């Protein structure tokens, strides 16, 4: 049994998180069952009016670009499909599991979610081009750093939740975390993903986005989220251009190309610049989506 006070505080916080709401577990079960019908999915969601409202708001946003208004859950299921509905429900529910912050921490946590959302958008852009699920990668990016938030809640005066935002040289900071707190945010996040029984792709992205080569399965998701995370950090810089992004990857993350190629992902350094420019355009018009996910 550990006597490390930091690890005790972190483990206590992990245990304190509630289970995901029944709506979420029902939705995950329905969408995982190939025999499920659209009616089964509607029946899983309809009792939760707040979740229904969130799904409809996302469905009617520019995020999906649906030509006609989606006014009922029946229509939402038809238009969005099982996977999109599941991912919206997971993202909304996970945000709600974290306690409200006091006034001193609110701005810090707000910046955390801004970065997480930008990472989600970047992952969505990459996933769309590489023919992976854009919606699942969006959620993977949105929740990839939940371990950081858990550590910050457990150790609000000690844990530097925004340290990565200071620049690319601070990106892979899990070694420093392990030295200071005995555990890194990636492994804390993986514990939460396992506690909440999240789909494997999401769990791997959360637990291995800093060390994708160590993922026991589904390495492509942590590899994509890792690149999306770095692009999101560069976006927060505010004045970088596509050519700057390509140079930063070459200088600071030279191993990325090999890791992608080893895991059957097409690597083209010029794609990074294209994804970054798309992210800058997309991020400006998507703030309302973050507001939907983070609304009480």
PDB file of C-alpha atoms in Angstrom:
ATOM      1  CA  UNK A   1       0.000   0.000   0.000  1.00  0.00           C
ATOM      2  CA  UNK A   2       1.449   3.366  -1.037  1.00  0.00           C
ATOM      3  CA  UNK A   3       2.362   6.029   1.475  1.00  0.00           C
ATOM      4  CA  UNK A   4       3.040   8.702  -1.149  1.00  0.00           C
ATOM      5  CA  UNK A   5       0.708  11.604  -0.251  1.00  0.00           C
ATOM      6  CA  UNK A   6       0.322  12.756  -3.856  1.00  0.00           C
ATOM      7  CA  UNK A   7      -0.588   9.300  -5.103  1.00  0.00           C
ATOM      8  CA  UNK A   8      -3.004   8.806  -2.215  1.00  0.00           C
ATOM      9  CA  UNK A   9      -4.736  12.096  -3.076  1.00  0.00           C
ATOM     10  CA  UNK A  10      -4.947  11.186  -6.776  1.00  0.00           C
ATOM     11  CA  UNK A  11      -6.266   7.671  -6.118  1.00  0.00           C
ATOM     12  CA  UNK A  12      -8.806   9.043  -3.659  1.00  0.00           C
ATOM     13  CA  UNK A  13     -10.017  11.491  -6.302  1.00  0.00           C
ATOM     14  CA  UNK A  14     -10.330   8.750  -8.924  1.00  0.00           C
ATOM     15  CA  UNK A  15     -12.426   6.697  -6.513  1.00  0.00           C
ATOM     16  CA  UNK A  16     -14.578   9.747  -5.762  1.00  0.00           C
ATOM     17  CA  UNK A  17     -15.692  10.212  -9.357  1.00  0.00           C
ATOM     18  CA  UNK A  18     -19.212   8.892  -9.883  1.00  0.00           C
ATOM     19  CA  UNK A  19     -20.053   6.189 -12.368  1.00  0.00           C
ATOM     20  CA  UNK A  20     -21.315   7.443 -15.707  1.00  0.00           C
ATOM     21  CA  UNK A  21     -25.088   8.017 -15.686  1.00  0.00           C
ATOM     22  CA  UNK A  22     -27.369   5.115 -16.576  1.00  0.00           C
ATOM     23  CA  UNK A  23     -28.249   6.860 -19.846  1.00  0.00           C
ATOM     24  CA  UNK A  24     -24.640   6.628 -20.994  1.00  0.00           C
ATOM     25  CA  UNK A  25     -24.163   2.984 -20.095  1.00  0.00           C
ATOM     26  CA  UNK A  26     -27.432   2.128 -21.847  1.00  0.00           C
ATOM     27  CA  UNK A  27     -26.417   4.069 -24.964  1.00  0.00           C
ATOM     28  CA  UNK A  28     -22.996   2.383 -25.051  1.00  0.00           C
ATOM     29  CA  UNK A  29     -24.640  -1.037 -24.677  1.00  0.00           C
ATOM     30  CA  UNK A  30     -27.210  -0.358 -27.402  1.00  0.00           C
ATOM     31  CA  UNK A  31     -24.692   1.030 -29.881  1.00  0.00           C
ATOM     32  CA  UNK A  32     -22.312  -1.887 -29.270  1.00  0.00           C
ATOM     33  CA  UNK A  33     -25.032  -4.439 -30.074  1.00  0.00           C
ATOM     34  CA  UNK A  34     -25.410  -5.056 -33.828  1.00  0.00           C
ATOM     35  CA  UNK A  35     -28.966  -6.285 -33.215  1.00  0.00           C
ATOM     36  CA  UNK A  36     -30.089  -2.945 -31.735  1.00  0.00           C
ATOM     37  CA  UNK A  37     -32.641  -0.806 -33.542  1.00  0.00           C
ATOM     38  CA  UNK A  38     -33.090   2.949 -33.799  1.00  0.00           C
ATOM     39  CA  UNK A  39     -36.005   2.594 -31.394  1.00  0.00           C
ATOM     40  CA  UNK A  40     -33.725   0.891 -28.846  1.00  0.00           C
ATOM     41  CA  UNK A  41     -31.378   3.870 -28.977  1.00  0.00           C
ATOM     42  CA  UNK A  42     -34.214   6.378 -28.622  1.00  0.00           C
ATOM     43  CA  UNK A  43     -35.599   4.531 -25.608  1.00  0.00           C
ATOM     44  CA  UNK A  44     -32.166   4.664 -23.977  1.00  0.00           C
ATOM     45  CA  UNK A  45     -31.909   8.448 -24.358  1.00  0.00           C
ATOM     46  CA  UNK A  46     -35.473   9.780 -24.100  1.00  0.00           C
ATOM     47  CA  UNK A  47     -35.761   9.571 -20.274  1.00  0.00           C
ATOM     48  CA  UNK A  48     -32.802  11.983 -19.988  1.00  0.00           C
ATOM     49  CA  UNK A  49     -34.196  15.277 -21.233  1.00  0.00           C
ATOM     50  CA  UNK A  50     -30.978  17.214 -20.635  1.00  0.00           C
ATOM     51  CA  UNK A  51     -29.065  14.738 -22.790  1.00  0.00           C
ATOM     52  CA  UNK A  52     -31.754  14.855 -25.488  1.00  0.00           C
ATOM     53  CA  UNK A  53     -31.467  18.633 -25.545  1.00  0.00           C
ATOM     54  CA  UNK A  54     -27.675  18.466 -25.906  1.00  0.00           C
ATOM     55  CA  UNK A  55     -27.904  15.946 -28.756  1.00  0.00           C
ATOM     56  CA  UNK A  56     -30.425  18.103 -30.628  1.00  0.00           C
ATOM     57  CA  UNK A  57     -28.321  21.242 -30.158  1.00  0.00           C
ATOM     58  CA  UNK A  58     -25.234  19.537 -31.547  1.00  0.00           C
ATOM     59  CA  UNK A  59     -27.247  18.013 -34.393  1.00  0.00           C
ATOM     60  CA  UNK A  60     -28.496  21.467 -35.412  1.00  0.00           C
ATOM     61  CA  UNK A  61     -25.090  23.129 -35.208  1.00  0.00           C
ATOM     62  CA  UNK A  62     -22.707  23.893 -38.051  1.00  0.00           C
ATOM     63  CA  UNK A  63     -20.642  21.013 -36.687  1.00  0.00           C
ATOM     64  CA  UNK A  64     -22.764  18.599 -38.715  1.00  0.00           C
ATOM     65  CA  UNK A  65     -24.184  20.894 -41.373  1.00  0.00           C
ATOM     66  CA  UNK A  66     -27.565  19.140 -41.496  1.00  0.00           C
ATOM     67  CA  UNK A  67     -29.660  20.962 -44.141  1.00  0.00           C
ATOM     68  CA  UNK A  68     -32.981  20.711 -42.270  1.00  0.00           C
ATOM     69  CA  UNK A  69     -33.729  21.328 -38.603  1.00  0.00           C
ATOM     70  CA  UNK A  70     -33.499  18.247 -36.411  1.00  0.00           C
ATOM     71  CA  UNK A  71     -36.381  18.685 -33.980  1.00  0.00           C
ATOM     72  CA  UNK A  72     -36.903  15.172 -32.577  1.00  0.00           C
ATOM     73  CA  UNK A  73     -34.690  12.407 -31.231  1.00  0.00           C
ATOM     74  CA  UNK A  74     -36.131  10.088 -33.863  1.00  0.00           C
ATOM     75  CA  UNK A  75     -34.851  12.413 -36.569  1.00  0.00           C
ATOM     76  CA  UNK A  76     -31.509  12.843 -34.751  1.00  0.00           C
ATOM     77  CA  UNK A  77     -30.928   9.089 -34.681  1.00  0.00           C
ATOM     78  CA  UNK A  78     -31.675   8.825 -38.409  1.00  0.00           C
ATOM     79  CA  UNK A  79     -29.543  11.826 -39.405  1.00  0.00           C
ATOM     80  CA  UNK A  80     -26.577  11.325 -37.065  1.00  0.00           C
ATOM     81  CA  UNK A  81     -26.478   7.565 -36.655  1.00  0.00           C
ATOM     82  CA  UNK A  82     -25.578   5.382 -33.697  1.00  0.00           C
ATOM     83  CA  UNK A  83     -21.892   6.294 -33.445  1.00  0.00           C
ATOM     84  CA  UNK A  84     -22.420  10.064 -33.552  1.00  0.00           C
ATOM     85  CA  UNK A  85     -25.129   9.861 -30.882  1.00  0.00           C
ATOM     86  CA  UNK A  86     -22.948   7.675 -28.669  1.00  0.00           C
ATOM     87  CA  UNK A  87     -20.000  10.043 -28.921  1.00  0.00           C
ATOM     88  CA  UNK A  88     -22.061  13.135 -28.108  1.00  0.00           C
ATOM     89  CA  UNK A  89     -23.519  11.367 -25.068  1.00  0.00           C
ATOM     90  CA  UNK A  90     -20.088  10.239 -23.835  1.00  0.00           C
ATOM     91  CA  UNK A  91     -18.526  13.694 -24.240  1.00  0.00           C
ATOM     92  CA  UNK A  92     -21.373  15.484 -22.493  1.00  0.00           C
ATOM     93  CA  UNK A  93     -21.506  12.975 -19.633  1.00  0.00           C
ATOM     94  CA  UNK A  94     -17.777  12.986 -18.943  1.00  0.00           C
ATOM     95  CA  UNK A  95     -17.712  16.768 -18.667  1.00  0.00           C
ATOM     96  CA  UNK A  96     -20.616  16.573 -16.198  1.00  0.00           C
ATOM     97  CA  UNK A  97     -18.704  14.078 -14.019  1.00  0.00           C
ATOM     98  CA  UNK A  98     -16.149  16.714 -13.054  1.00  0.00           C
ATOM     99  CA  UNK A  99     -17.161  18.933 -10.131  1.00  0.00           C
ATOM    100  CA  UNK A 100     -17.712  22.642 -10.592  1.00  0.00           C
ATOM    101  CA  UNK A 101     -14.601  24.689  -9.889  1.00  0.00           C
ATOM    102  CA  UNK A 102     -14.282  27.507  -7.390  1.00  0.00           C
ATOM    103  CA  UNK A 103     -13.787  31.026  -8.679  1.00  0.00           C
ATOM    104  CA  UNK A 104      -9.993  30.860  -8.433  1.00  0.00           C
ATOM    105  CA  UNK A 105      -9.781  27.717 -10.577  1.00  0.00           C
ATOM    106  CA  UNK A 106     -12.553  28.465 -13.065  1.00  0.00           C
ATOM    107  CA  UNK A 107     -10.417  30.430 -15.538  1.00  0.00           C
ATOM    108  CA  UNK A 108      -7.658  27.813 -15.463  1.00  0.00           C
ATOM    109  CA  UNK A 109     -10.082  24.963 -16.107  1.00  0.00           C
ATOM    110  CA  UNK A 110     -11.725  27.027 -18.833  1.00  0.00           C
ATOM    111  CA  UNK A 111      -8.379  27.215 -20.653  1.00  0.00           C
ATOM    112  CA  UNK A 112      -7.971  23.472 -20.158  1.00  0.00           C
ATOM    113  CA  UNK A 113     -11.278  22.774 -21.919  1.00  0.00           C
ATOM    114  CA  UNK A 114     -10.504  25.287 -24.664  1.00  0.00           C
ATOM    115  CA  UNK A 115      -7.340  23.347 -25.471  1.00  0.00           C
ATOM    116  CA  UNK A 116      -9.116  19.990 -25.192  1.00  0.00           C
ATOM    117  CA  UNK A 117     -11.811  21.177 -27.595  1.00  0.00           C
ATOM    118  CA  UNK A 118      -9.230  22.434 -30.088  1.00  0.00           C
ATOM    119  CA  UNK A 119      -7.485  19.069 -29.888  1.00  0.00           C
ATOM    120  CA  UNK A 120     -10.811  17.374 -30.578  1.00  0.00           C
ATOM    121  CA  UNK A 121     -11.364  19.506 -33.666  1.00  0.00           C
ATOM    122  CA  UNK A 122      -7.850  18.761 -34.930  1.00  0.00           C
ATOM    123  CA  UNK A 123      -8.378  15.030 -34.394  1.00  0.00           C
ATOM    124  CA  UNK A 124     -11.689  15.264 -36.249  1.00  0.00           C
ATOM    125  CA  UNK A 125      -9.995  16.978 -39.202  1.00  0.00           C
ATOM    126  CA  UNK A 126      -7.224  14.371 -39.352  1.00  0.00           C
ATOM    127  CA  UNK A 127      -9.659  11.493 -38.930  1.00  0.00           C
ATOM    128  CA  UNK A 128     -11.842  12.737 -41.757  1.00  0.00           C
ATOM    129  CA  UNK A 129      -8.923  12.896 -44.166  1.00  0.00           C
ATOM    130  CA  UNK A 130      -7.545   9.493 -43.155  1.00  0.00           C
ATOM    131  CA  UNK A 131     -10.957   7.757 -43.257  1.00  0.00           C
ATOM    132  CA  UNK A 132     -11.296   7.118 -39.544  1.00  0.00           C
ATOM    133  CA  UNK A 133     -14.373   8.072 -37.536  1.00  0.00           C
ATOM    134  CA  UNK A 134     -14.249  11.893 -37.251  1.00  0.00           C
ATOM    135  CA  UNK A 135     -16.796  11.969 -34.428  1.00  0.00           C
ATOM    136  CA  UNK A 136     -15.022   9.343 -32.342  1.00  0.00           C
ATOM    137  CA  UNK A 137     -11.697  11.086 -32.824  1.00  0.00           C
ATOM    138  CA  UNK A 138     -13.300  14.399 -31.860  1.00  0.00           C
ATOM    139  CA  UNK A 139     -14.395  12.898 -28.545  1.00  0.00           C
ATOM    140  CA  UNK A 140     -10.997  11.210 -28.110  1.00  0.00           C
ATOM    141  CA  UNK A 141      -9.348  14.615 -28.472  1.00  0.00           C
ATOM    142  CA  UNK A 142     -11.890  16.339 -26.251  1.00  0.00           C
ATOM    143  CA  UNK A 143     -11.304  13.949 -23.341  1.00  0.00           C
ATOM    144  CA  UNK A 144      -7.661  12.978 -23.947  1.00  0.00           C
ATOM    145  CA  UNK A 145      -6.382  14.938 -20.940  1.00  0.00           C
ATOM    146  CA  UNK A 146      -9.051  14.081 -18.351  1.00  0.00           C
ATOM    147  CA  UNK A 147      -6.248  12.671 -16.224  1.00  0.00           C
ATOM    148  CA  UNK A 148      -4.830  16.189 -15.924  1.00  0.00           C
ATOM    149  CA  UNK A 149      -8.123  17.515 -14.665  1.00  0.00           C
ATOM    150  CA  UNK A 150      -8.375  14.716 -12.113  1.00  0.00           C
ATOM    151  CA  UNK A 151      -4.853  15.468 -10.871  1.00  0.00           C
ATOM    152  CA  UNK A 152      -5.610  19.196 -10.690  1.00  0.00           C
ATOM    153  CA  UNK A 153      -8.759  18.568  -8.656  1.00  0.00           C
ATOM    154  CA  UNK A 154      -6.799  16.291  -6.314  1.00  0.00           C
ATOM    155  CA  UNK A 155      -3.798  18.641  -6.038  1.00  0.00           C
ATOM    156  CA  UNK A 156      -4.988  22.151  -6.960  1.00  0.00           C
ATOM    157  CA  UNK A 157      -1.990  23.928  -5.464  1.00  0.00           C
ATOM    158  CA  UNK A 158       0.676  21.537  -6.726  1.00  0.00           C
ATOM    159  CA  UNK A 159      -0.311  20.248 -10.156  1.00  0.00           C
ATOM    160  CA  UNK A 160       0.556  22.546 -13.124  1.00  0.00           C
ATOM    161  CA  UNK A 161      -2.406  21.708 -15.362  1.00  0.00           C
ATOM    162  CA  UNK A 162      -1.505  24.225 -18.088  1.00  0.00           C
ATOM    163  CA  UNK A 163       2.252  23.580 -18.286  1.00  0.00           C
ATOM    164  CA  UNK A 164       2.121  22.199 -21.839  1.00  0.00           C
ATOM    165  CA  UNK A 165       0.624  25.405 -23.187  1.00  0.00           C
ATOM    166  CA  UNK A 166       3.972  27.159 -22.728  1.00  0.00           C
ATOM    167  CA  UNK A 167       5.511  25.578 -25.840  1.00  0.00           C
ATOM    168  CA  UNK A 168       6.428  22.411 -27.743  1.00  0.00           C
ATOM    169  CA  UNK A 169       9.468  21.676 -25.599  1.00  0.00           C
ATOM    170  CA  UNK A 170       7.085  21.085 -22.659  1.00  0.00           C
ATOM    171  CA  UNK A 171       4.789  18.725 -24.551  1.00  0.00           C
ATOM    172  CA  UNK A 172       5.954  15.284 -23.409  1.00  0.00           C
ATOM    173  CA  UNK A 173       5.936  16.082 -19.718  1.00  0.00           C
ATOM    174  CA  UNK A 174       4.699  12.756 -18.333  1.00  0.00           C
ATOM    175  CA  UNK A 175       8.221  11.841 -17.207  1.00  0.00           C
ATOM    176  CA  UNK A 176       8.363  15.000 -15.109  1.00  0.00           C
ATOM    177  CA  UNK A 177       4.893  14.249 -13.751  1.00  0.00           C
ATOM    178  CA  UNK A 178       5.930  10.742 -12.778  1.00  0.00           C
ATOM    179  CA  UNK A 179       9.000  12.149 -11.036  1.00  0.00           C
ATOM    180  CA  UNK A 180       6.961  14.736  -9.133  1.00  0.00           C
ATOM    181  CA  UNK A 181       3.667  12.917  -8.525  1.00  0.00           C
ATOM    182  CA  UNK A 182       4.562   9.217  -8.981  1.00  0.00           C
ATOM    183  CA  UNK A 183       2.091   8.918 -11.869  1.00  0.00           C
ATOM    184  CA  UNK A 184       1.449  10.735 -15.167  1.00  0.00           C
ATOM    185  CA  UNK A 185      -1.836  12.203 -16.326  1.00  0.00           C
ATOM    186  CA  UNK A 186      -2.028   9.658 -19.142  1.00  0.00           C
ATOM    187  CA  UNK A 187      -2.226   6.753 -16.719  1.00  0.00           C
ATOM    188  CA  UNK A 188      -4.638   8.599 -14.431  1.00  0.00           C
ATOM    189  CA  UNK A 189      -6.835   9.201 -17.459  1.00  0.00           C
ATOM    190  CA  UNK A 190      -6.619   5.534 -18.413  1.00  0.00           C
ATOM    191  CA  UNK A 191      -7.802   4.569 -14.930  1.00  0.00           C
ATOM    192  CA  UNK A 192     -10.826   6.814 -15.394  1.00  0.00           C
ATOM    193  CA  UNK A 193     -11.505   5.400 -18.862  1.00  0.00           C
ATOM    194  CA  UNK A 194     -11.447   1.890 -17.421  1.00  0.00           C
ATOM    195  CA  UNK A 195     -13.633   2.900 -14.486  1.00  0.00           C
ATOM    196  CA  UNK A 196     -16.185   4.333 -16.909  1.00  0.00           C
ATOM    197  CA  UNK A 197     -15.920   1.365 -19.312  1.00  0.00           C
ATOM    198  CA  UNK A 198     -15.211   3.624 -22.279  1.00  0.00           C
ATOM    199  CA  UNK A 199     -14.730   2.057 -25.723  1.00  0.00           C
ATOM    200  CA  UNK A 200     -11.222   0.733 -26.325  1.00  0.00           C
ATOM    201  CA  UNK A 201     -10.331   3.322 -28.978  1.00  0.00           C
ATOM    202  CA  UNK A 202     -11.075   6.167 -26.559  1.00  0.00           C
ATOM    203  CA  UNK A 203      -9.272   4.491 -23.661  1.00  0.00           C
ATOM    204  CA  UNK A 204      -6.131   3.976 -25.758  1.00  0.00           C
ATOM    205  CA  UNK A 205      -6.160   7.610 -26.925  1.00  0.00           C
ATOM    206  CA  UNK A 206      -6.482   8.831 -23.334  1.00  0.00           C
ATOM    207  CA  UNK A 207      -3.875   6.505 -21.865  1.00  0.00           C
ATOM    208  CA  UNK A 208      -1.230   6.538 -24.599  1.00  0.00           C
ATOM    209  CA  UNK A 209      -1.334   9.838 -26.502  1.00  0.00           C
ATOM    210  CA  UNK A 210       2.117  10.692 -25.116  1.00  0.00           C
ATOM    211  CA  UNK A 211       3.524   7.184 -25.663  1.00  0.00           C
ATOM    212  CA  UNK A 212       1.509   5.707 -28.535  1.00  0.00           C
ATOM    213  CA  UNK A 213       4.183   3.122 -29.261  1.00  0.00           C
ATOM    214  CA  UNK A 214       3.385   1.530 -25.871  1.00  0.00           C
ATOM    215  CA  UNK A 215      -0.354   1.142 -26.480  1.00  0.00           C
ATOM    216  CA  UNK A 216      -1.334  -2.551 -26.289  1.00  0.00           C
ATOM    217  CA  UNK A 217      -4.022  -2.066 -28.960  1.00  0.00           C
ATOM    218  CA  UNK A 218      -5.568   0.499 -31.325  1.00  0.00           C
ATOM    219  CA  UNK A 219      -2.339   2.517 -31.671  1.00  0.00           C
ATOM    220  CA  UNK A 220      -3.663   4.575 -34.545  1.00  0.00           C
ATOM    221  CA  UNK A 221      -5.983   6.565 -32.272  1.00  0.00           C
ATOM    222  CA  UNK A 222      -3.295   7.642 -29.772  1.00  0.00           C
ATOM    223  CA  UNK A 223      -1.001   8.490 -32.704  1.00  0.00           C
ATOM    224  CA  UNK A 224      -3.640  10.715 -34.299  1.00  0.00           C
ATOM    225  CA  UNK A 225      -4.586  12.339 -30.989  1.00  0.00           C
ATOM    226  CA  UNK A 226      -0.901  12.980 -30.236  1.00  0.00           C
ATOM    227  CA  UNK A 227      -0.526  14.958 -33.467  1.00  0.00           C
ATOM    228  CA  UNK A 228      -3.872  16.699 -32.879  1.00  0.00           C
ATOM    229  CA  UNK A 229      -2.742  17.635 -29.369  1.00  0.00           C
ATOM    230  CA  UNK A 230       0.447  19.208 -30.704  1.00  0.00           C
ATOM    231  CA  UNK A 231      -1.466  21.086 -33.426  1.00  0.00           C
ATOM    232  CA  UNK A 232      -3.843  22.406 -30.754  1.00  0.00           C
ATOM    233  CA  UNK A 233      -0.904  23.625 -28.673  1.00  0.00           C
ATOM    234  CA  UNK A 234       0.472  25.402 -31.730  1.00  0.00           C
ATOM    235  CA  UNK A 235      -2.937  26.950 -32.376  1.00  0.00           C
ATOM    236  CA  UNK A 236      -2.878  28.466 -28.885  1.00  0.00           C
ATOM    237  CA  UNK A 237       0.366  30.221 -29.848  1.00  0.00           C
ATOM    238  CA  UNK A 238      -1.734  32.530 -31.997  1.00  0.00           C
ATOM    239  CA  UNK A 239       0.653  33.535 -34.781  1.00  0.00           C
ATOM    240  CA  UNK A 240       2.150  30.385 -36.297  1.00  0.00           C
ATOM    241  CA  UNK A 241       1.888  29.621 -40.003  1.00  0.00           C
ATOM    242  CA  UNK A 242       1.699  26.270 -41.768  1.00  0.00           C
ATOM    243  CA  UNK A 243       5.429  26.308 -42.533  1.00  0.00           C
ATOM    244  CA  UNK A 244       6.196  26.996 -38.847  1.00  0.00           C
ATOM    245  CA  UNK A 245       4.168  23.951 -37.865  1.00  0.00           C
ATOM    246  CA  UNK A 246       6.047  21.700 -40.267  1.00  0.00           C
ATOM    247  CA  UNK A 247       9.401  22.955 -38.943  1.00  0.00           C
ATOM    248  CA  UNK A 248       8.375  22.432 -35.300  1.00  0.00           C
ATOM    249  CA  UNK A 249       7.395  18.830 -36.017  1.00  0.00           C
ATOM    250  CA  UNK A 250      10.692  18.247 -37.814  1.00  0.00           C
ATOM    251  CA  UNK A 251      12.732  19.819 -34.980  1.00  0.00           C
ATOM    252  CA  UNK A 252      10.857  18.625 -31.878  1.00  0.00           C
ATOM    253  CA  UNK A 253       9.007  15.461 -32.950  1.00  0.00           C
ATOM    254  CA  UNK A 254      11.212  13.716 -35.539  1.00  0.00           C
ATOM    255  CA  UNK A 255      10.058  10.249 -34.434  1.00  0.00           C
ATOM    256  CA  UNK A 256       6.425  10.911 -35.394  1.00  0.00           C
ATOM    257  CA  UNK A 257       6.868  10.005 -39.059  1.00  0.00           C
ATOM    258  CA  UNK A 258       8.346   6.593 -38.236  1.00  0.00           C
ATOM    259  CA  UNK A 259       5.651   5.811 -35.662  1.00  0.00           C
ATOM    260  CA  UNK A 260       2.904   6.636 -38.125  1.00  0.00           C
ATOM    261  CA  UNK A 261       4.462   4.562 -40.883  1.00  0.00           C
ATOM    262  CA  UNK A 262       5.069   1.630 -38.510  1.00  0.00           C
ATOM    263  CA  UNK A 263       1.354   1.640 -37.700  1.00  0.00           C
ATOM    264  CA  UNK A 264       0.077   1.922 -41.272  1.00  0.00           C
ATOM    265  CA  UNK A 265      -0.791   5.602 -41.117  1.00  0.00           C
ATOM    266  CA  UNK A 266       0.144   7.720 -44.154  1.00  0.00           C
ATOM    267  CA  UNK A 267       2.655  10.389 -43.130  1.00  0.00           C
ATOM    268  CA  UNK A 268       3.132  13.517 -45.217  1.00  0.00           C
ATOM    269  CA  UNK A 269       4.726  16.529 -43.543  1.00  0.00           C
ATOM    270  CA  UNK A 270       2.775  18.865 -45.823  1.00  0.00           C
ATOM    271  CA  UNK A 271      -0.488  17.470 -44.461  1.00  0.00           C
ATOM    272  CA  UNK A 272       0.408  19.003 -41.097  1.00  0.00           C
ATOM    273  CA  UNK A 273       0.343  22.486 -42.573  1.00  0.00           C
ATOM    274  CA  UNK A 274      -2.952  21.791 -44.308  1.00  0.00           C
ATOM    275  CA  UNK A 275      -4.533  20.373 -41.146  1.00  0.00           C
ATOM    276  CA  UNK A 276      -3.301  23.359 -39.154  1.00  0.00           C
ATOM    277  CA  UNK A 277      -4.782  25.882 -41.583  1.00  0.00           C
ATOM    278  CA  UNK A 278      -8.089  23.993 -41.579  1.00  0.00           C
ATOM    279  CA  UNK A 279      -8.030  23.937 -37.780  1.00  0.00           C
ATOM    280  CA  UNK A 280      -7.565  27.712 -37.606  1.00  0.00           C
ATOM    281  CA  UNK A 281     -10.571  28.275 -39.864  1.00  0.00           C
ATOM    282  CA  UNK A 282     -12.737  25.640 -38.187  1.00  0.00           C
ATOM    283  CA  UNK A 283     -11.926  26.689 -34.616  1.00  0.00           C
ATOM    284  CA  UNK A 284     -13.217  30.216 -35.101  1.00  0.00           C
ATOM    285  CA  UNK A 285     -16.691  29.028 -36.084  1.00  0.00           C
ATOM    286  CA  UNK A 286     -17.079  26.154 -33.625  1.00  0.00           C
ATOM    287  CA  UNK A 287     -17.070  27.785 -30.188  1.00  0.00           C
ATOM    288  CA  UNK A 288     -20.788  27.122 -29.769  1.00  0.00           C
ATOM    289  CA  UNK A 289     -20.108  23.373 -29.806  1.00  0.00           C
ATOM    290  CA  UNK A 290     -17.806  23.673 -26.791  1.00  0.00           C
ATOM    291  CA  UNK A 291     -20.495  25.711 -25.047  1.00  0.00           C
ATOM    292  CA  UNK A 292     -23.004  22.895 -25.605  1.00  0.00           C
ATOM    293  CA  UNK A 293     -20.676  20.271 -24.139  1.00  0.00           C
ATOM    294  CA  UNK A 294     -19.735  22.418 -21.141  1.00  0.00           C
ATOM    295  CA  UNK A 295     -23.190  23.807 -20.343  1.00  0.00           C
ATOM    296  CA  UNK A 296     -24.537  22.761 -16.963  1.00  0.00           C
TER     297      UNK A 296
END
